[in-house]
XYZ file of C-alpha atoms in Angstrom:
677
model
C 91.659 60.931 43.860
C 90.712 57.999 41.991
C 87.191 56.667 42.993
C 84.569 53.719 42.455
C 82.324 53.549 45.311
C 80.989 54.727 48.108
C 77.999 52.714 47.868
C 78.640 50.378 51.313
C 76.190 50.996 54.036
C 74.154 53.778 52.480
C 71.225 51.604 51.412
C 68.318 51.871 53.980
C 66.918 48.265 54.755
C 63.841 48.985 52.143
C 63.573 51.348 48.769
C 62.319 54.361 47.669
C 58.866 55.209 48.752
C 56.941 54.438 45.901
C 58.337 50.448 46.354
C 57.391 50.443 49.646
C 53.619 51.923 48.871
C 51.706 50.136 46.072
C 53.081 51.448 43.272
C 56.085 49.494 43.769
C 56.350 48.385 40.239
C 56.950 51.690 39.532
C 60.576 52.153 39.681
C 61.319 47.921 40.615
C 64.005 46.788 39.545
C 63.269 43.131 37.537
C 65.193 39.985 37.250
C 64.617 37.853 34.472
C 65.154 33.818 35.252
C 65.678 31.623 32.493
C 64.446 28.666 34.604
C 66.592 25.646 32.581
C 69.763 27.661 33.188
C 69.567 29.208 36.773
C 70.449 25.672 38.657
C 69.510 22.450 38.559
C 68.265 20.924 41.659
C 68.257 16.916 40.175
C 71.462 16.784 38.372
C 69.648 15.967 35.093
C 71.637 19.363 33.679
C 68.769 21.254 33.289
C 67.749 24.229 35.677
C 63.889 23.880 37.458
C 62.533 25.449 39.982
C 63.981 24.057 43.243
C 67.031 24.889 41.270
C 65.810 28.624 41.344
C 64.604 28.786 44.663
C 67.551 27.522 46.204
C 69.356 30.040 44.434
C 66.768 33.255 45.692
C 69.064 34.342 48.236
C 71.651 35.711 45.610
C 68.827 37.609 44.148
C 68.090 39.158 47.650
C 71.618 39.733 48.371
C 71.577 41.442 44.307
C 69.159 44.174 45.626
C 66.200 43.785 42.823
C 62.591 43.595 43.298
C 61.366 40.617 41.510
C 62.252 38.097 39.938
C 60.278 36.709 36.237
C 60.735 32.942 35.648
C 59.890 32.348 31.878
C 57.514 29.538 31.202
C 57.931 26.267 33.040
C 54.319 25.025 31.790
C 53.438 21.416 30.658
C 55.088 21.955 27.319
C 56.156 19.677 24.096
C 59.351 21.950 24.247
C 59.539 22.883 20.675
C 59.791 26.895 21.879
C 61.148 26.378 24.587
C 57.898 26.615 26.862
C 56.391 29.255 24.616
C 54.559 26.443 23.164
C 51.847 25.485 26.163
C 50.046 22.380 26.823
C 48.685 22.814 29.642
C 48.665 26.219 31.456
C 48.003 25.190 35.021
C 50.529 22.433 35.820
C 54.286 22.396 35.527
C 56.025 20.299 33.462
C 57.976 17.831 35.178
C 61.146 18.954 33.531
C 60.936 21.605 36.162
C 59.536 19.951 39.388
C 55.537 20.201 39.555
C 53.828 22.411 41.273
C 54.362 22.186 44.649
C 57.475 23.274 44.112
C 56.318 26.552 42.399
C 53.698 27.262 45.574
C 57.138 26.706 47.567
C 59.298 29.090 45.141
C 56.674 31.734 45.930
C 56.929 31.509 49.381
C 60.431 31.521 49.573
C 60.547 34.260 47.322
C 58.115 36.474 49.317
C 59.864 35.451 52.934
C 63.209 37.105 51.230
C 60.644 40.151 49.961
C 61.047 39.326 45.988
C 57.916 39.160 44.171
C 57.286 36.938 41.407
C 56.106 37.468 38.049
C 55.313 34.344 35.706
C 55.012 34.154 31.694
C 51.623 33.451 30.187
C 50.724 32.605 27.026
C 47.445 34.516 25.252
C 48.002 34.592 21.604
C 48.512 31.109 21.179
C 48.929 27.674 22.521
C 50.478 23.728 21.738
C 49.614 21.679 19.301
C 49.371 19.161 22.207
C 47.424 21.704 24.168
C 43.386 19.091 24.287
C 41.689 22.161 22.688
C 43.291 21.752 19.313
C 43.981 17.731 19.549
C 40.148 18.174 19.847
C 40.179 20.653 16.544
C 42.391 18.134 14.301
C 40.153 15.030 16.032
C 37.269 17.060 14.475
C 35.145 17.613 17.509
C 32.118 19.467 16.945
C 32.790 23.995 17.873
C 36.871 23.075 18.482
C 38.276 24.584 15.460
C 36.032 27.970 16.501
C 39.032 28.511 19.276
C 41.046 28.981 16.265
C 42.206 30.139 13.140
C 40.973 27.755 10.884
C 40.133 29.142 7.166
C 39.443 27.353 3.897
C 42.403 27.748 1.441
C 42.835 30.089 -1.742
C 42.634 28.728 -5.320
C 39.689 26.268 -6.705
C 41.437 23.582 -4.699
C 41.482 25.570 -1.490
C 45.777 24.524 -1.884
C 46.787 27.952 -1.286
C 46.785 30.014 1.779
C 44.088 31.863 3.143
C 46.346 34.939 2.722
C 49.561 35.976 2.177
C 50.544 36.119 6.166
C 54.153 34.859 7.078
C 55.401 33.185 10.262
C 58.208 35.540 12.215
C 60.033 32.507 12.239
C 59.824 32.564 8.528
C 57.613 31.051 5.794
C 54.127 31.472 5.287
C 51.394 31.725 8.735
C 49.515 29.188 7.681
C 50.061 25.027 7.918
C 47.508 23.134 6.259
C 45.736 20.119 7.563
C 44.949 16.465 6.322
C 41.263 17.470 5.354
C 42.307 20.592 3.412
C 41.751 23.340 5.651
C 44.442 25.644 7.093
C 45.176 27.226 10.977
C 47.156 30.407 11.837
C 50.308 30.407 13.538
C 51.916 33.612 13.477
C 54.945 31.707 15.323
C 56.068 28.096 14.300
C 53.526 25.573 13.380
C 53.177 23.662 16.978
C 51.794 27.537 18.473
C 48.054 27.768 16.886
C 47.055 31.322 16.820
C 43.856 31.469 19.445
C 41.020 33.482 18.399
C 40.348 35.666 20.860
C 36.581 36.837 19.066
C 35.587 33.108 21.030
C 34.276 33.266 24.258
C 35.407 30.378 25.296
C 39.304 31.467 25.373
C 38.276 34.667 27.221
C 36.787 32.614 30.147
C 39.720 30.142 29.890
C 42.593 33.195 29.802
C 40.612 34.698 33.065
C 40.487 31.243 34.539
C 44.590 30.599 34.211
C 45.272 34.041 35.226
C 42.971 33.564 38.326
C 44.809 30.251 39.089
C 48.606 31.916 39.676
C 46.930 35.001 41.416
C 45.335 32.393 44.001
C 48.834 30.751 44.147
C 50.214 34.440 44.679
C 52.314 35.552 42.128
C 52.904 38.913 42.300
C 52.464 39.708 38.089
C 51.949 38.265 34.528
C 54.419 39.276 31.293
C 52.166 38.686 28.631
C 53.852 36.695 25.660
C 52.847 38.843 22.768
C 50.465 41.027 24.220
C 50.131 42.709 20.868
C 49.595 39.852 18.879
C 45.360 38.233 20.087
C 43.658 40.253 18.080
C 43.400 40.493 14.099
C 41.983 42.728 12.043
C 38.863 41.841 10.309
C 38.642 39.673 7.289
C 42.797 38.698 7.021
C 43.676 41.314 4.484
C 46.621 40.622 2.734
C 49.724 42.291 3.213
C 50.593 42.685 -0.270
C 54.508 42.604 0.340
C 56.663 40.033 1.831
C 59.348 40.620 4.584
C 56.964 41.034 7.076
C 59.074 40.590 10.132
C 60.644 43.655 9.611
C 57.777 45.114 9.248
C 57.094 44.892 12.743
C 57.590 47.735 15.359
C 57.525 50.146 11.947
C 54.700 50.020 10.485
C 50.820 48.999 11.003
C 50.188 45.480 10.346
C 47.158 43.557 9.946
C 48.298 40.733 12.835
C 49.456 42.787 15.349
C 48.852 45.781 17.781
C 45.369 45.678 16.176
C 43.183 48.293 18.316
C 41.093 45.715 19.940
C 43.452 44.211 21.851
C 43.608 46.869 24.665
C 39.952 45.614 25.334
C 41.252 42.459 26.610
C 43.934 44.531 28.635
C 41.290 46.084 30.194
C 39.818 43.274 31.611
C 42.439 41.930 32.537
C 43.596 45.349 34.731
C 40.099 45.072 36.425
C 40.667 41.529 36.713
C 44.341 41.984 38.782
C 43.225 44.981 40.387
C 40.327 42.803 42.311
C 43.624 41.102 44.519
C 45.760 42.451 46.793
C 48.672 43.351 47.108
C 49.053 45.310 43.249
C 49.681 43.083 41.166
C 50.794 43.727 37.890
C 51.046 43.494 34.057
C 53.914 43.240 31.965
C 53.560 43.945 28.435
C 55.370 42.288 25.566
C 54.843 44.627 22.888
C 55.458 46.354 19.590
C 53.767 49.337 18.140
C 54.540 51.340 15.455
C 55.386 54.566 17.914
C 56.187 55.497 20.976
C 53.142 56.941 21.707
C 50.600 53.664 20.132
C 53.438 51.795 22.856
C 52.078 54.023 25.762
C 48.631 52.602 24.946
C 49.399 49.586 26.333
C 50.602 51.340 29.612
C 47.222 53.564 29.652
C 46.021 54.130 33.800
C 43.300 51.578 33.154
C 45.288 48.608 31.086
C 48.718 47.299 32.132
C 51.474 48.848 33.958
C 54.502 47.926 32.071
C 55.286 47.759 28.236
C 59.292 46.975 27.716
C 60.592 49.529 26.213
C 63.157 47.275 23.426
C 64.459 50.296 21.518
C 66.450 50.927 24.805
C 68.267 47.646 23.951
C 68.620 48.183 20.300
C 69.992 51.278 20.654
C 73.912 51.799 19.057
C 76.723 52.740 21.894
C 76.397 57.049 20.862
C 75.389 59.452 23.398
C 72.962 61.479 20.605
C 70.669 57.765 19.704
C 70.563 57.440 23.541
C 69.699 60.452 24.596
C 66.421 60.247 21.677
C 65.680 57.164 22.933
C 65.662 58.347 26.277
C 63.514 61.499 25.711
C 60.901 60.310 23.478
C 60.596 56.955 25.871
C 59.685 59.019 29.006
C 57.784 61.353 26.997
C 55.375 58.556 26.060
C 54.423 57.690 29.064
C 54.462 59.991 31.135
C 51.551 61.074 28.583
C 49.572 58.193 30.147
C 51.009 58.424 33.486
C 53.073 55.192 33.385
C 56.902 54.574 33.873
C 59.101 53.474 31.393
C 61.016 49.967 31.636
C 64.775 50.066 30.831
C 66.019 46.553 29.857
C 70.028 45.410 27.692
C 69.454 41.236 27.721
C 67.083 38.897 28.130
C 66.962 35.385 26.824
C 66.977 35.938 22.890
C 69.291 38.083 22.129
C 72.975 38.329 22.478
C 74.669 39.582 25.787
C 74.823 42.684 25.768
C 79.132 42.424 26.894
C 78.921 41.017 23.129
C 77.128 43.425 21.876
C 79.212 46.485 22.562
C 82.061 44.792 21.219
C 83.563 42.470 23.616
C 86.182 41.754 25.380
C 87.449 44.467 27.901
C 85.702 47.295 25.705
C 83.184 45.499 25.460
C 82.483 44.853 29.479
C 84.041 48.288 29.973
C 80.863 49.239 27.674
C 78.617 46.765 29.571
C 79.512 48.123 32.837
C 79.086 51.570 31.795
C 75.136 51.049 29.496
C 73.567 49.477 33.115
C 74.859 52.222 35.365
C 72.942 54.378 32.910
C 69.542 52.275 33.273
C 69.543 52.230 36.610
C 69.647 56.069 36.703
C 67.103 56.958 34.711
C 63.417 56.740 36.211
C 61.126 53.921 35.837
C 61.641 50.441 36.236
C 64.270 48.512 35.060
C 64.974 44.542 33.364
C 68.143 42.330 34.093
C 68.408 39.182 32.369
C 70.476 36.505 34.763
C 73.957 36.767 34.367
C 74.159 40.378 33.655
C 75.812 41.111 36.769
C 78.650 38.487 36.232
C 79.569 40.482 32.955
C 79.064 37.073 31.168
C 79.236 37.586 27.147
C 78.273 35.757 24.330
C 78.472 32.040 24.050
C 79.523 31.814 20.695
C 81.420 28.826 19.615
C 78.553 25.931 21.153
C 79.301 22.706 18.794
C 76.841 21.996 16.593
C 75.599 18.751 18.979
C 74.969 20.708 21.658
C 72.862 23.718 20.529
C 68.937 23.687 21.408
C 67.983 26.086 20.078
C 64.519 24.668 18.131
C 65.264 27.307 15.097
C 69.042 25.655 14.320
C 66.795 22.265 13.471
C 64.463 23.635 11.944
C 62.509 22.056 8.922
C 59.804 20.481 6.442
C 57.218 18.543 7.541
C 54.189 17.543 5.596
C 50.280 17.948 6.194
C 49.086 17.082 9.896
C 47.612 13.992 10.423
C 44.118 14.309 12.059
C 45.072 12.544 15.473
C 42.459 9.967 16.847
C 40.473 11.100 20.371
C 42.756 10.197 23.577
C 41.472 9.875 27.015
C 44.857 11.580 27.854
C 44.549 14.440 25.784
C 47.179 16.260 27.847
C 50.175 14.259 27.694
C 52.886 15.829 25.391
C 55.279 14.564 22.885
C 58.637 13.767 22.849
C 60.935 16.624 23.738
C 63.288 17.515 21.602
C 66.837 15.325 21.326
C 64.742 12.218 21.623
C 65.254 10.118 18.563
C 61.424 9.718 18.835
C 60.538 13.003 17.867
C 60.183 13.878 14.252
C 63.582 15.671 12.623
C 65.609 14.806 16.216
C 69.199 15.152 15.611
C 68.698 16.268 11.686
C 70.569 19.300 9.990
C 73.456 19.916 12.708
C 76.264 18.807 11.427
C 79.396 21.631 11.039
C 78.032 22.353 7.761
C 75.415 23.462 9.045
C 77.134 26.469 11.255
C 78.406 29.838 9.999
C 81.426 31.059 10.438
C 80.905 32.202 13.720
C 84.080 33.275 15.779
C 84.678 31.760 20.116
C 83.387 34.592 22.496
C 86.012 34.307 25.962
C 84.647 35.564 29.159
C 85.696 38.236 30.627
C 88.424 37.487 33.489
C 87.962 40.610 36.107
C 91.155 40.471 37.626
C 92.772 40.653 34.211
C 89.416 41.786 31.506
C 91.284 39.748 29.243
C 88.796 38.828 26.347
C 89.247 37.408 22.702
C 88.838 40.039 20.160
C 85.057 40.520 18.936
C 85.502 43.407 16.729
C 84.416 44.229 12.707
C 86.275 41.184 11.738
C 83.826 38.956 14.812
C 79.822 38.695 14.906
C 78.227 38.251 17.550
C 76.458 35.561 16.208
C 75.991 34.065 12.604
C 73.252 32.066 11.438
C 72.289 30.341 7.765
C 69.031 31.197 6.111
C 67.710 29.567 3.250
C 65.261 29.019 0.661
C 61.648 28.857 2.228
C 59.126 25.775 1.773
C 55.719 25.941 -0.379
C 52.427 25.871 0.866
C 51.937 23.572 2.451
C 54.999 22.553 4.213
C 55.581 22.892 7.637
C 58.577 23.509 9.740
C 59.770 21.278 12.171
C 61.136 23.515 14.942
C 61.124 27.291 15.845
C 62.277 29.319 17.933
C 60.589 31.355 21.346
C 57.640 33.362 20.618
C 57.794 37.264 19.681
C 57.568 39.081 17.554
C 60.358 40.786 14.690
C 62.621 42.832 14.532
C 63.263 41.752 18.285
C 61.005 38.318 18.934
C 61.246 39.175 22.904
C 64.105 41.143 22.225
C 65.886 38.833 18.990
C 67.192 41.719 16.900
C 66.797 41.030 13.572
C 69.739 41.403 10.992
C 69.052 44.095 10.087
C 68.852 45.671 13.557
C 71.773 47.258 14.703
C 72.129 46.411 18.959
C 74.309 48.926 20.456
C 77.847 48.748 19.009
C 77.602 50.547 15.581
C 78.460 49.279 11.908
C 81.203 47.121 12.512
C 79.208 44.839 14.337
C 75.705 43.254 14.348
C 73.315 41.338 17.019
C 73.128 38.612 14.783
C 74.391 38.143 10.998
C 72.798 38.479 7.631
C 71.001 36.147 5.544
C 73.638 33.119 4.276
C 73.933 31.685 0.351
C 73.640 28.496 0.099
C 76.462 27.540 -2.026
C 78.026 24.553 -3.972
C 75.968 21.640 -5.503
C 75.120 18.270 -3.444
C 71.285 16.181 -2.826
C 68.238 17.550 -2.380
C 67.544 18.540 1.308
C 65.812 15.857 3.577
C 62.465 16.691 3.988
C 62.966 17.102 7.352
C 65.742 19.093 7.697
C 65.655 21.919 5.085
C 65.927 25.377 6.429
C 62.707 28.317 6.194
C 63.236 31.153 4.626
C 64.075 34.286 6.080
C 63.997 32.104 10.135
C 65.673 33.244 12.961
C 69.510 32.413 12.988
C 68.617 29.007 15.325
C 71.730 30.594 17.892
C 70.162 31.966 21.182
C 71.771 29.645 22.691
C 75.002 31.714 23.178
C 73.325 33.807 25.861
C 71.251 30.476 27.456
C 74.478 29.143 28.557
C 73.616 28.075 32.438
C 75.234 30.563 34.517
C 78.328 29.764 37.088
C 77.948 29.663 40.657
C 81.698 28.419 41.871
C 83.396 26.601 41.779
C 87.215 25.844 39.670
C 85.574 24.021 36.455
C 82.413 23.435 35.086
C 79.397 22.986 35.655
C 80.657 25.629 38.397
C 78.050 25.187 41.204
C 75.306 25.043 38.635
C 74.016 21.626 39.546
C 75.291 18.000 40.719
C 76.445 17.064 37.482
C 76.862 18.466 33.878
C 75.055 21.513 31.994
C 72.479 20.965 29.164
C 74.865 23.847 27.264
C 78.513 23.623 28.099
C 79.905 26.137 30.019
C 83.473 27.553 28.857
C 86.306 27.014 31.291
C 87.011 30.786 31.157
C 84.259 31.450 33.197
C 85.584 30.107 37.106
C 86.405 33.730 36.976
C 82.847 35.286 36.705
C 81.453 32.862 39.170
C 79.120 34.145 41.668
C 81.843 33.420 44.336
C 84.959 34.261 42.497
C 83.368 38.077 42.199
C 81.776 38.225 45.786
C 83.895 40.175 48.030
C 86.283 41.886 44.865
C 85.510 45.616 44.709
C 86.556 45.892 41.020
C 84.247 43.292 40.052
C 80.758 43.822 37.654
C 79.089 41.726 40.591
C 80.110 43.836 43.212
C 79.369 47.037 41.277
C 75.969 46.014 40.508
C 74.884 45.558 43.816
C 76.391 48.990 45.156
C 74.411 50.251 42.365
C 71.039 48.926 43.502
C 72.165 49.583 47.301
C 72.580 53.484 46.409
C 69.641 53.568 44.002
C 67.195 52.283 47.166
C 69.220 54.660 49.242
C 69.302 58.117 47.481
C 65.852 60.006 46.987
C 66.423 61.382 43.672
C 66.429 57.872 41.686
C 64.349 55.305 41.461
C 60.092 55.618 39.884
C 58.456 59.393 38.727
C 55.186 60.545 40.089
C 52.266 58.815 39.322
C 50.237 61.218 36.785
C 50.850 63.156 34.501
C 53.474 66.139 34.863
C 55.679 67.688 32.858
C 58.854 66.333 34.385
C 57.311 63.801 36.877
C 61.332 62.401 37.887
C 63.294 65.869 37.873
C 65.274 64.542 35.234
C 67.478 67.646 33.499
C 69.477 67.770 30.750
C 72.738 69.633 30.839
C 75.615 70.363 28.396
C 78.639 68.907 27.985
C 81.325 67.550 25.407
C 80.933 65.587 22.189
C 80.150 62.321 23.225
C 79.099 62.678 27.022
C 75.746 62.703 28.364
C 75.381 64.444 31.480
C 71.820 64.719 33.550
C 70.704 65.251 36.928
C 67.224 64.019 39.449
C 67.214 65.450 42.566
C 70.692 65.378 44.800
C 72.011 63.498 41.832
C 73.961 63.645 38.498
C 74.731 60.705 36.177
C 77.773 61.290 33.578
C 78.427 58.749 31.062
C 81.737 58.987 29.001
C 80.564 56.903 25.099
C 84.044 58.252 23.716
C 87.150 56.020 23.791
C 89.290 58.255 25.676
C 89.075 60.346 29.068
C 87.526 63.130 28.916
C 87.750 66.366 31.499
C 84.753 68.348 32.533
C 84.010 70.605 35.879
C 82.754 67.894 38.540
C 78.975 68.534 38.949
C 78.958 66.721 42.527
C 80.726 64.232 45.062
C 81.230 60.892 43.332
C 79.495 57.783 44.834
C 79.607 54.678 41.887
C 81.433 54.700 38.838
C 82.090 50.911 36.865
C 85.456 52.706 35.995
C 88.632 54.273 38.491
C 87.420 58.007 38.093
C 90.196 61.082 38.806
C 89.179 64.310 40.603
C 89.714 66.921 42.719
C 86.928 68.255 43.283
C 86.227 70.935 41.394
C 87.144 68.875 37.655
C 87.186 65.792 36.522
C 88.800 62.743 34.843
C 85.869 60.631 33.226
C 87.726 57.308 32.118
C 87.165 55.864 27.932
C 84.024 54.094 27.942
C 82.532 54.783 31.869
C 79.617 56.337 33.850
C 79.863 57.753 37.431
C 76.886 59.041 39.702
C 77.898 61.783 41.586
C 75.871 63.279 44.949
C 75.199 66.977 45.668
């Protein structure tokens, strides 16, 4: 027989017992909405909060438990909103505070919880605190990490720390002092030893909790505390060390007291409000410290995202992740894509092969104990858009360049007024350095039509993304723009060139550095690229998603979209896939329905236990993973050819047609199948 799904009609109105209780987060499926690319309500080509609200029924029908919204606060948008100028206000680009309130209420009405980003490691340079610091107001600099420089004249940075985005992590201001920015210069790091910083963020969290949000995704949760004395590291390429070695600016023990205080604050509110750490640590054991019973509820498990398409590697990541979190009584989280990484259809090879692997990986993820995160559009099988024209790119890293010292601004009666946005000709560096010569060879990535599953080839000869890297700035220079905050080797999931991302040695998530060649004029001081910075081509995963229609913008909004959508995406829209039993959208819907209905899926039990999930690996042929949970089995065939083995039960869902006579099964290549017994 050939079998794909028997999920329809099996699910109850509620998810597993833990989800229906106060521990909803232990097995929650949380859907990431990149606000500017989800739905546009006002016709400016940019997604907004009203647009998100209008599309919430799609998420309810999909079967997720919660929505995570990327930053929508007042911001100059130098780093995609992760440079916040006002933590208590909605940027007019996305709406207003009433829109946020209505969105939360509408989500709750559909049974969806809402998680929002909080960015505590740094503010925007346009934040009133930093403007006051530059203006010389007494005590204002104590909220940030200002230091005198080294050398006889103080012209050298205070230490050898490097920005995650390339170049030094210090910028010199007009009076000669330097300030620390582990990310973009537009994102000065806060000093969390200052009591006003602690009090301010307690107030910010309460503001949004009082509005009704259900929790926070904490950006750079490992970064707020720096080692005493800010010691030198003594080596370069520091971004490559993150998550592998101890560093004086990340994963310091002091961050845990901050998270404990936030846990107490969250627990003071009814409804099980949660904190989710975006944290990098040198080991699974160090990462597990962030989710101890008195700290945060979840921490992103990026090791699963970066794992290659290899059964041995996958099993190791799964075992080590479960072991570390089980030891502290916390659930593990699983994620395959987000707004900073190449979409996993493309990472897994692109074309029909990449789509088959992506579908199988999603089913594997949703069968594991713990909580899963979905990135918008992955339920449609969207590939990376790797052929965007240079003049359409919006990733700030694509325009990064040098800037001179920051002049001290004059005091202003309205300190929260923000600078012009990227693309405004009045903003320094806008529109410069983006010609065809700035783009490195990226082959086009065609979309995957569900009916034909025909895509452009993206094998060894084509890379998922490329980007130029070049020489670095001198001391005291300033990059004009940077990328979303988050650590390398995965800045909020951004895989560095050194990290293979799920497709083996033949391809990588991002290409390695490209050498500048040829003679020519000296680089413009506003457009000279930074050393070791991110490639600036993350726009490919941020292209607005298709909802309906035969041509762009596919129902995204009344007119166009801030990034162009491929013409072949008509077959990938929500409308085109709805009702097609072979579509990726219906596969996700069926998987989430079964996840709710089958008692063997979902969360591990609370508290330390040798095997809280009841998960057990069984012997299987080379290239195949086989494990069971109570009343449930999962098989994953990673091989490029079919594999026969004894049927572990009755098939209930498969990412590709499965042939079985009830005794044996022939697993298709690059497929995952769920079984009931």
